Short mmCIF file of C-alpha atoms in Angstrom, two decimals:
data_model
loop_
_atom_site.label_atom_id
_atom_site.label_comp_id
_atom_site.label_asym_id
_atom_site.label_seq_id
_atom_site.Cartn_x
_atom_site.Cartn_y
_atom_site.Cartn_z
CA UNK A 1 -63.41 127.65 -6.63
CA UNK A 2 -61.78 126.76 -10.23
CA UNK A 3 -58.51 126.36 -10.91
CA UNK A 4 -57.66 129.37 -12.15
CA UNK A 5 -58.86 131.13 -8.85
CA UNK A 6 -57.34 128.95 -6.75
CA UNK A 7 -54.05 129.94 -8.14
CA UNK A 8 -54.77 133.08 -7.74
CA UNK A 9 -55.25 132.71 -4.23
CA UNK A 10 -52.50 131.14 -3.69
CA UNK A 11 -50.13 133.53 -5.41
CA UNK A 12 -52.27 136.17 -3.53
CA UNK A 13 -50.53 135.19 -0.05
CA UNK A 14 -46.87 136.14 -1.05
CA UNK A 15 -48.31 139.05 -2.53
CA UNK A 16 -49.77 140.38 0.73
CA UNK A 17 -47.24 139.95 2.82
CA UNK A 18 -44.78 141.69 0.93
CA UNK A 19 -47.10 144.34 0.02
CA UNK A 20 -47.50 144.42 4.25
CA UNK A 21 -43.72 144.13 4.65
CA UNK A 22 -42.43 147.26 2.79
CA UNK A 23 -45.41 149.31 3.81
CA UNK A 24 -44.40 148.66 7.79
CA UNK A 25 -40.53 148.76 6.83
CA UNK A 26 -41.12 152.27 4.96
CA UNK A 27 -43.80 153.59 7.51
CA UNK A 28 -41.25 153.04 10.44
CA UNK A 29 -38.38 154.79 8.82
CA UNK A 30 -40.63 157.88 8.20
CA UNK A 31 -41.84 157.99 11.55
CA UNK A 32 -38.16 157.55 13.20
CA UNK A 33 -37.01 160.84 11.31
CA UNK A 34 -40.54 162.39 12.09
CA UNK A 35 -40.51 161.94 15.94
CA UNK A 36 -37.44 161.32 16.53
CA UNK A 37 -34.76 163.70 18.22
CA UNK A 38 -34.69 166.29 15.28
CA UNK A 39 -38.48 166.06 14.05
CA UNK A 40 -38.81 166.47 10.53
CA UNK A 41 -41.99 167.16 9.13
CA UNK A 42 -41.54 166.32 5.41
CA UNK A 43 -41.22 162.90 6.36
CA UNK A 44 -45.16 162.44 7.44
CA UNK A 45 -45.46 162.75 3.56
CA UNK A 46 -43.54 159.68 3.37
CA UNK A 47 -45.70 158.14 5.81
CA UNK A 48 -48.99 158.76 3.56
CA UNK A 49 -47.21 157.98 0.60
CA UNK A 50 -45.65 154.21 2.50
CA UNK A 51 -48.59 152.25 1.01
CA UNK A 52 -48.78 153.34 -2.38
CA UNK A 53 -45.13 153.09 -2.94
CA UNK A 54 -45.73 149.23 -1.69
CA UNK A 55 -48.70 148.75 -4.09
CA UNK A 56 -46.12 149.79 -6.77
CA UNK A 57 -42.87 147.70 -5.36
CA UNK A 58 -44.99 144.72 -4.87
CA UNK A 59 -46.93 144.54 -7.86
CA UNK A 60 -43.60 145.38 -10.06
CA UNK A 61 -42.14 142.20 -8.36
CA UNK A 62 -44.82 140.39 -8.95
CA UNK A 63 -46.34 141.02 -12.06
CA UNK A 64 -43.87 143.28 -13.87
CA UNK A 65 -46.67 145.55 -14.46
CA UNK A 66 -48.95 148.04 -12.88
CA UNK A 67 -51.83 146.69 -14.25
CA UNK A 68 -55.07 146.28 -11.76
CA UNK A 69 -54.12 148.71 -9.75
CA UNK A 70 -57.62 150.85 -10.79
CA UNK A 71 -56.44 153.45 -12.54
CA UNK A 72 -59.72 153.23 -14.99
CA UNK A 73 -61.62 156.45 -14.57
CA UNK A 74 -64.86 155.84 -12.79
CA UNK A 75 -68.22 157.15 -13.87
CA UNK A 76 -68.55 159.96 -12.87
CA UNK A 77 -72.08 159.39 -10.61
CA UNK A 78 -69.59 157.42 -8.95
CA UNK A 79 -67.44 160.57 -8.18
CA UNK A 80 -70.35 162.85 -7.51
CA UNK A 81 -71.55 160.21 -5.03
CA UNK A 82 -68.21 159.52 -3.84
CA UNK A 83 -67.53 163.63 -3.32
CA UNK A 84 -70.94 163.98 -1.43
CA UNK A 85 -71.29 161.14 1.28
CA UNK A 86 -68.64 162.81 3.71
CA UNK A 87 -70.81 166.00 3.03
CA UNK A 88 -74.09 164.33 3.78
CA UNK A 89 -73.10 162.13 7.06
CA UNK A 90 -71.05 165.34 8.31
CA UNK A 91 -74.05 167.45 8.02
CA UNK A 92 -75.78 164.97 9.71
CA UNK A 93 -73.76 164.33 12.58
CA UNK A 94 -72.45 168.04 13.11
CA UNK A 95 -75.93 169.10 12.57
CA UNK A 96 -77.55 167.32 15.12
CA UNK A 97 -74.58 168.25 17.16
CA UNK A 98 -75.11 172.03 16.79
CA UNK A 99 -79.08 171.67 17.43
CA UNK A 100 -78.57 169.69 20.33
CA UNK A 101 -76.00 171.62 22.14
CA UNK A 102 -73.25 168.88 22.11
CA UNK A 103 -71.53 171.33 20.55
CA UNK A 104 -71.95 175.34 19.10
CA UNK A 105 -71.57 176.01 15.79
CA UNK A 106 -69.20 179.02 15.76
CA UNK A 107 -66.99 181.24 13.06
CA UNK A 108 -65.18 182.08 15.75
CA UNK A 109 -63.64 178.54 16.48
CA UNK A 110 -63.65 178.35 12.44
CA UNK A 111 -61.72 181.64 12.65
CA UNK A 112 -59.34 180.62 15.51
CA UNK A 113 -58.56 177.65 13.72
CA UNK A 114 -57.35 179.64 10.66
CA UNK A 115 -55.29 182.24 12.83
CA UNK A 116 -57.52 184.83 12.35
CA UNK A 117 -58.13 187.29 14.98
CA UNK A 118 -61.41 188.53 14.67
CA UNK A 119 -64.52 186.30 13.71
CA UNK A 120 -65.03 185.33 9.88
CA UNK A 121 -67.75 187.79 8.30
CA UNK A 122 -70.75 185.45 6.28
CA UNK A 123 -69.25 186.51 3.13
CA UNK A 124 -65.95 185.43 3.83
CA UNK A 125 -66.85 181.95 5.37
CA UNK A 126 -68.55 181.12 2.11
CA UNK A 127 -65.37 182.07 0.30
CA UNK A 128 -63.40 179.64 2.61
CA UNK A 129 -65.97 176.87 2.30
CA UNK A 130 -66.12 177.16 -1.57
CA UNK A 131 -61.80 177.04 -2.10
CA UNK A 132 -61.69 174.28 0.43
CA UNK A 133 -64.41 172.35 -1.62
CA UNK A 134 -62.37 172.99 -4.77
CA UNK A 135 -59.13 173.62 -3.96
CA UNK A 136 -58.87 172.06 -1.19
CA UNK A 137 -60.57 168.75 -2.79
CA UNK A 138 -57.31 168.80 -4.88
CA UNK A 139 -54.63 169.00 -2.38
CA UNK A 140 -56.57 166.44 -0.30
CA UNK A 141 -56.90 164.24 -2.93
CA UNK A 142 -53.03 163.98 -3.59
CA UNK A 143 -52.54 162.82 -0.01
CA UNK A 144 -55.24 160.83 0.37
CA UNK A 145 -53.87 159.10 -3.71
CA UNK A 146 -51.09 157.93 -1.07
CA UNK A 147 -53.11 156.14 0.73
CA UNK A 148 -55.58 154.39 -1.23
CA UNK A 149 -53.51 153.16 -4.11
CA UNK A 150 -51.99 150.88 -1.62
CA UNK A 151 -55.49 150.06 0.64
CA UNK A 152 -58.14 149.72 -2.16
CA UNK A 153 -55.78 149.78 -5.27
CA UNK A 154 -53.85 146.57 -3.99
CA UNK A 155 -54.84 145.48 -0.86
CA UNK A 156 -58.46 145.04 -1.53
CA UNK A 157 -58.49 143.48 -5.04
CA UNK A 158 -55.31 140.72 -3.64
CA UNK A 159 -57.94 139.92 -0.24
CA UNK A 160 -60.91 139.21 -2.27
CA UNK A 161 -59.11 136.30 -3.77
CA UNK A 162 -59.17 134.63 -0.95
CA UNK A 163 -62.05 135.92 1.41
CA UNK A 164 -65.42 137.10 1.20
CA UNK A 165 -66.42 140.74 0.78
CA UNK A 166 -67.48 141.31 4.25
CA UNK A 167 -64.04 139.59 5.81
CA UNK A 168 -61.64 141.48 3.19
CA UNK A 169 -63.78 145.06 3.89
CA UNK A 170 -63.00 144.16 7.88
CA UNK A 171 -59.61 142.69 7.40
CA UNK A 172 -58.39 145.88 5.58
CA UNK A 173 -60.35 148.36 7.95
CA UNK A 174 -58.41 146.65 10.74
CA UNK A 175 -55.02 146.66 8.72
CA UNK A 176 -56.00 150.59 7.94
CA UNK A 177 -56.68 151.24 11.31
CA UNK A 178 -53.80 149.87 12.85
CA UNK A 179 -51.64 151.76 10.32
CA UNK A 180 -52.82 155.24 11.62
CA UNK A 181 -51.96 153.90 15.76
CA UNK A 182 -48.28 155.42 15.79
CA UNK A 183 -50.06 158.73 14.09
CA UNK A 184 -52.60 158.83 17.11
CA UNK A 185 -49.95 157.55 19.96
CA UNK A 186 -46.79 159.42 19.12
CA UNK A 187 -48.05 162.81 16.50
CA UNK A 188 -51.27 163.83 18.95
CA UNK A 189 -53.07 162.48 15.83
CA UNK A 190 -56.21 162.37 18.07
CA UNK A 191 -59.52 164.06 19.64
CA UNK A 192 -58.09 166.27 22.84
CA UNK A 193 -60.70 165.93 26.14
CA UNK A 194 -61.71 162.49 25.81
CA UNK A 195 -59.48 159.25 26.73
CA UNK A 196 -57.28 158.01 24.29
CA UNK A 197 -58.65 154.35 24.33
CA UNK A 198 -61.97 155.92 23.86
CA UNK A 199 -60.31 158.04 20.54
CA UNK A 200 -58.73 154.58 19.62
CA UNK A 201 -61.83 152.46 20.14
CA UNK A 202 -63.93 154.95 17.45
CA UNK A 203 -61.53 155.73 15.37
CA UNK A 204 -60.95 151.79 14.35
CA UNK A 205 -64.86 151.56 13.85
CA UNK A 206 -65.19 154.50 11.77
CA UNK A 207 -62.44 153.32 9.25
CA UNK A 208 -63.87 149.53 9.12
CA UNK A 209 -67.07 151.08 8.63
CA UNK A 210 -65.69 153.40 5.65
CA UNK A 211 -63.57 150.67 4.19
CA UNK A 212 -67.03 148.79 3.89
CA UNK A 213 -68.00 151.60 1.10
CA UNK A 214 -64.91 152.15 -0.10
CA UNK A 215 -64.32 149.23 -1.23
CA UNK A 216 -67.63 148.84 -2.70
CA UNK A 217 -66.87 151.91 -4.67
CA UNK A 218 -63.26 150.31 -5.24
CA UNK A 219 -65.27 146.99 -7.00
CA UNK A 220 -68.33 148.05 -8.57
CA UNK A 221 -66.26 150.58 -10.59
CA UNK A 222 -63.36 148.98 -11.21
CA UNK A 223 -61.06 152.04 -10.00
CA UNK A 224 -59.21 153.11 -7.23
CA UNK A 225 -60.80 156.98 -8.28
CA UNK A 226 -63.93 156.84 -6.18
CA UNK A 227 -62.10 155.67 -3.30
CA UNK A 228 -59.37 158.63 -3.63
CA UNK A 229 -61.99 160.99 -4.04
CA UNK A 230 -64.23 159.56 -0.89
CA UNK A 231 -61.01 159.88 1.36
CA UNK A 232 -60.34 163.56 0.60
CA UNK A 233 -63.66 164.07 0.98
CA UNK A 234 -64.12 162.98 4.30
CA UNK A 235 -60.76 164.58 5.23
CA UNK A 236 -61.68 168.15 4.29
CA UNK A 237 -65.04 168.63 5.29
CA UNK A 238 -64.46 166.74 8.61
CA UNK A 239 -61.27 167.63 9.37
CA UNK A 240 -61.45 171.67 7.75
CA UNK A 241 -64.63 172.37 7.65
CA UNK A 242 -67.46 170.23 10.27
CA UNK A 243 -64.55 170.56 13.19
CA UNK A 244 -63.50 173.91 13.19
CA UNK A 245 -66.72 175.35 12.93
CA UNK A 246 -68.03 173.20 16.30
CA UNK A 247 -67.18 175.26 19.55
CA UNK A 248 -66.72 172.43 22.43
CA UNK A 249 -67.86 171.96 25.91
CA UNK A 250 -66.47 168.81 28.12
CA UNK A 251 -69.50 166.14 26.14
CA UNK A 252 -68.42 167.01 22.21
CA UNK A 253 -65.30 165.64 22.10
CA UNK A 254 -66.86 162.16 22.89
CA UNK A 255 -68.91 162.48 19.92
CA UNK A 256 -67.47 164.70 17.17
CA UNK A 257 -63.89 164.25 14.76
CA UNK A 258 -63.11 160.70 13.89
CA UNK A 259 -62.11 159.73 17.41
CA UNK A 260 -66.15 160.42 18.43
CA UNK A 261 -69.37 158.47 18.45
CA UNK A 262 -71.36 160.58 15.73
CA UNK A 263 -69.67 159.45 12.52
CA UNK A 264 -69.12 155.56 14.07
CA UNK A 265 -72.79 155.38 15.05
CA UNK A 266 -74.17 157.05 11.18
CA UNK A 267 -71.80 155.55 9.00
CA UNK A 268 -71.91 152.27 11.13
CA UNK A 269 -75.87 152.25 10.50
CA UNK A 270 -75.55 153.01 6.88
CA UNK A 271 -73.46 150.25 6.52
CA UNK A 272 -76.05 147.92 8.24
CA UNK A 273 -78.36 148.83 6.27
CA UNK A 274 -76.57 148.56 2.91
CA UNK A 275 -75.80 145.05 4.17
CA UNK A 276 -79.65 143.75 4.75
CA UNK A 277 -80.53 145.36 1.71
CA UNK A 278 -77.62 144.12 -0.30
CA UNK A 279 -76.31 146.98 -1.82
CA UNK A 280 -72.96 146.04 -1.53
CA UNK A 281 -73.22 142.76 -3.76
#
């Protein structure tokens, strides 16, 4: 390590902790007005939003600028590729879900879930699918901007001065992880019909798994974009598209959602892979 690297490791320390202090100080006092005695519900925007307004706070003290953040725009392969691996390891879960009989694959549930009364019609579940790819891709993207300008934008680029890819991509998974507990403990943030340790236990592999590509993406383009785009992704197809559509018996919840085997056990294996074959460097 040169000089110039070791200061920046060094002046990478302060920066993390602070970054780490006002995202806990700002996530608490959104969750005391959102569960608290008089819920309010605007306030879990404040929650999403805690880490990015960090990333901002901290590197404004810091550095007086906003610079290497990642707000270059990322080719857009990147995007496309970024857009379509929630699509491709939700097909494949859900899919071998539905041919297995873990779970059905229903428009009813999909219909329930949208407070419909009578099941979707073909025609009209392809109109739902389409907006929520579009559309919905959008809105999901805002939220999930909240997030990641804080995880990948900051917190990634600051860790990598000081530890190797595959500590910083688990040190940040964990740090991620932990962030969502009081959204799983206290806001039923979770997978109902299977034990909450169990919910708990996947849920913290599935995001140390993600944060392994996500920060790949965050690196090898040089922009928080990818990363953004890969979160809202993931959140609308799995969360408003693959789950709704799977009808449940007593075994699915144990393997479906993000508090399920499925997803830990594919993206866990992609991630293996991508490690032995060096993809990531």
């Amino acid at each position: 390590m040169n000089q110039l690297q070791s200061a920046q490791a060094a002046k990478s320390g302060p920066k993390i902790i602070t970054f780490l202090f006002i995202t806990t100080v700002l996530t608490t006092i959104c969750y005391a007005f959102l569960v608290g005695p008089n819920p309010q519900a605007a306030f879990g925007f404040g929650v999403i939003f805690s880490p990015a307004l960090a990333a901002i706070s901290t590197q404004l003290c810091f550095e007086r600028n906003l610079k290497g953040l990642g707000w270059n725009v990322a080719p857009a392969k990147d995007l496309l590729l970024s857009y379509g691996l929630p699509l491709a390891y939700g097909l494949l879960v859900y899919g071998v879900v539905w041919l297995s009989g873990i779970g059905g694959f229903s428009l009813q549930a999909l219909a329930t879930h949208v407070g419909l009364a009578t099941p979707l019609t073909i025609g009209a579940f392809w109109a739902y699918l389409a907006e929520t790819a579009s559309v919905g891709i959008l809105r999901s993207a805002l939220l999930a901007f909240g997030e990641e300008l804080g995880w990948r934008g900051f917190l990634v680029p600051e860790l990598l001065k000081r530890y190797s890819f595959a500590a910083t991509a688990t040190i940040s998974g964990i740090i991620w992880a932990i962030w969502h507990y009081p959204a799983i403990l206290l806001v039923e943030y979770n997978n109902a019909g299977a034990p909450l340790w169990f919910g708990l236990l996947c849920f913290t592999g599935l995001v140390i798994g993600l944060s392994f590509v996500l920060m790949w993406l965050r690196m090898k383009t040089a922009s928080v974009w990818p990363a953004v785009l890969l979160h809202a992704s993931h959140n609308i197809f799995i969360q408003t598209v693959f789950n709704p559509l799977t009808s449940k018996n007593s075994v699915t919840p144990y393997v479906i959602d993000e508090f399920g085997l499925g997803l830990v056990i594919v993206i866990g294996f992609g991630v293996y892979i991508a490690i032995k074959r060096d993809i990531f460097q």
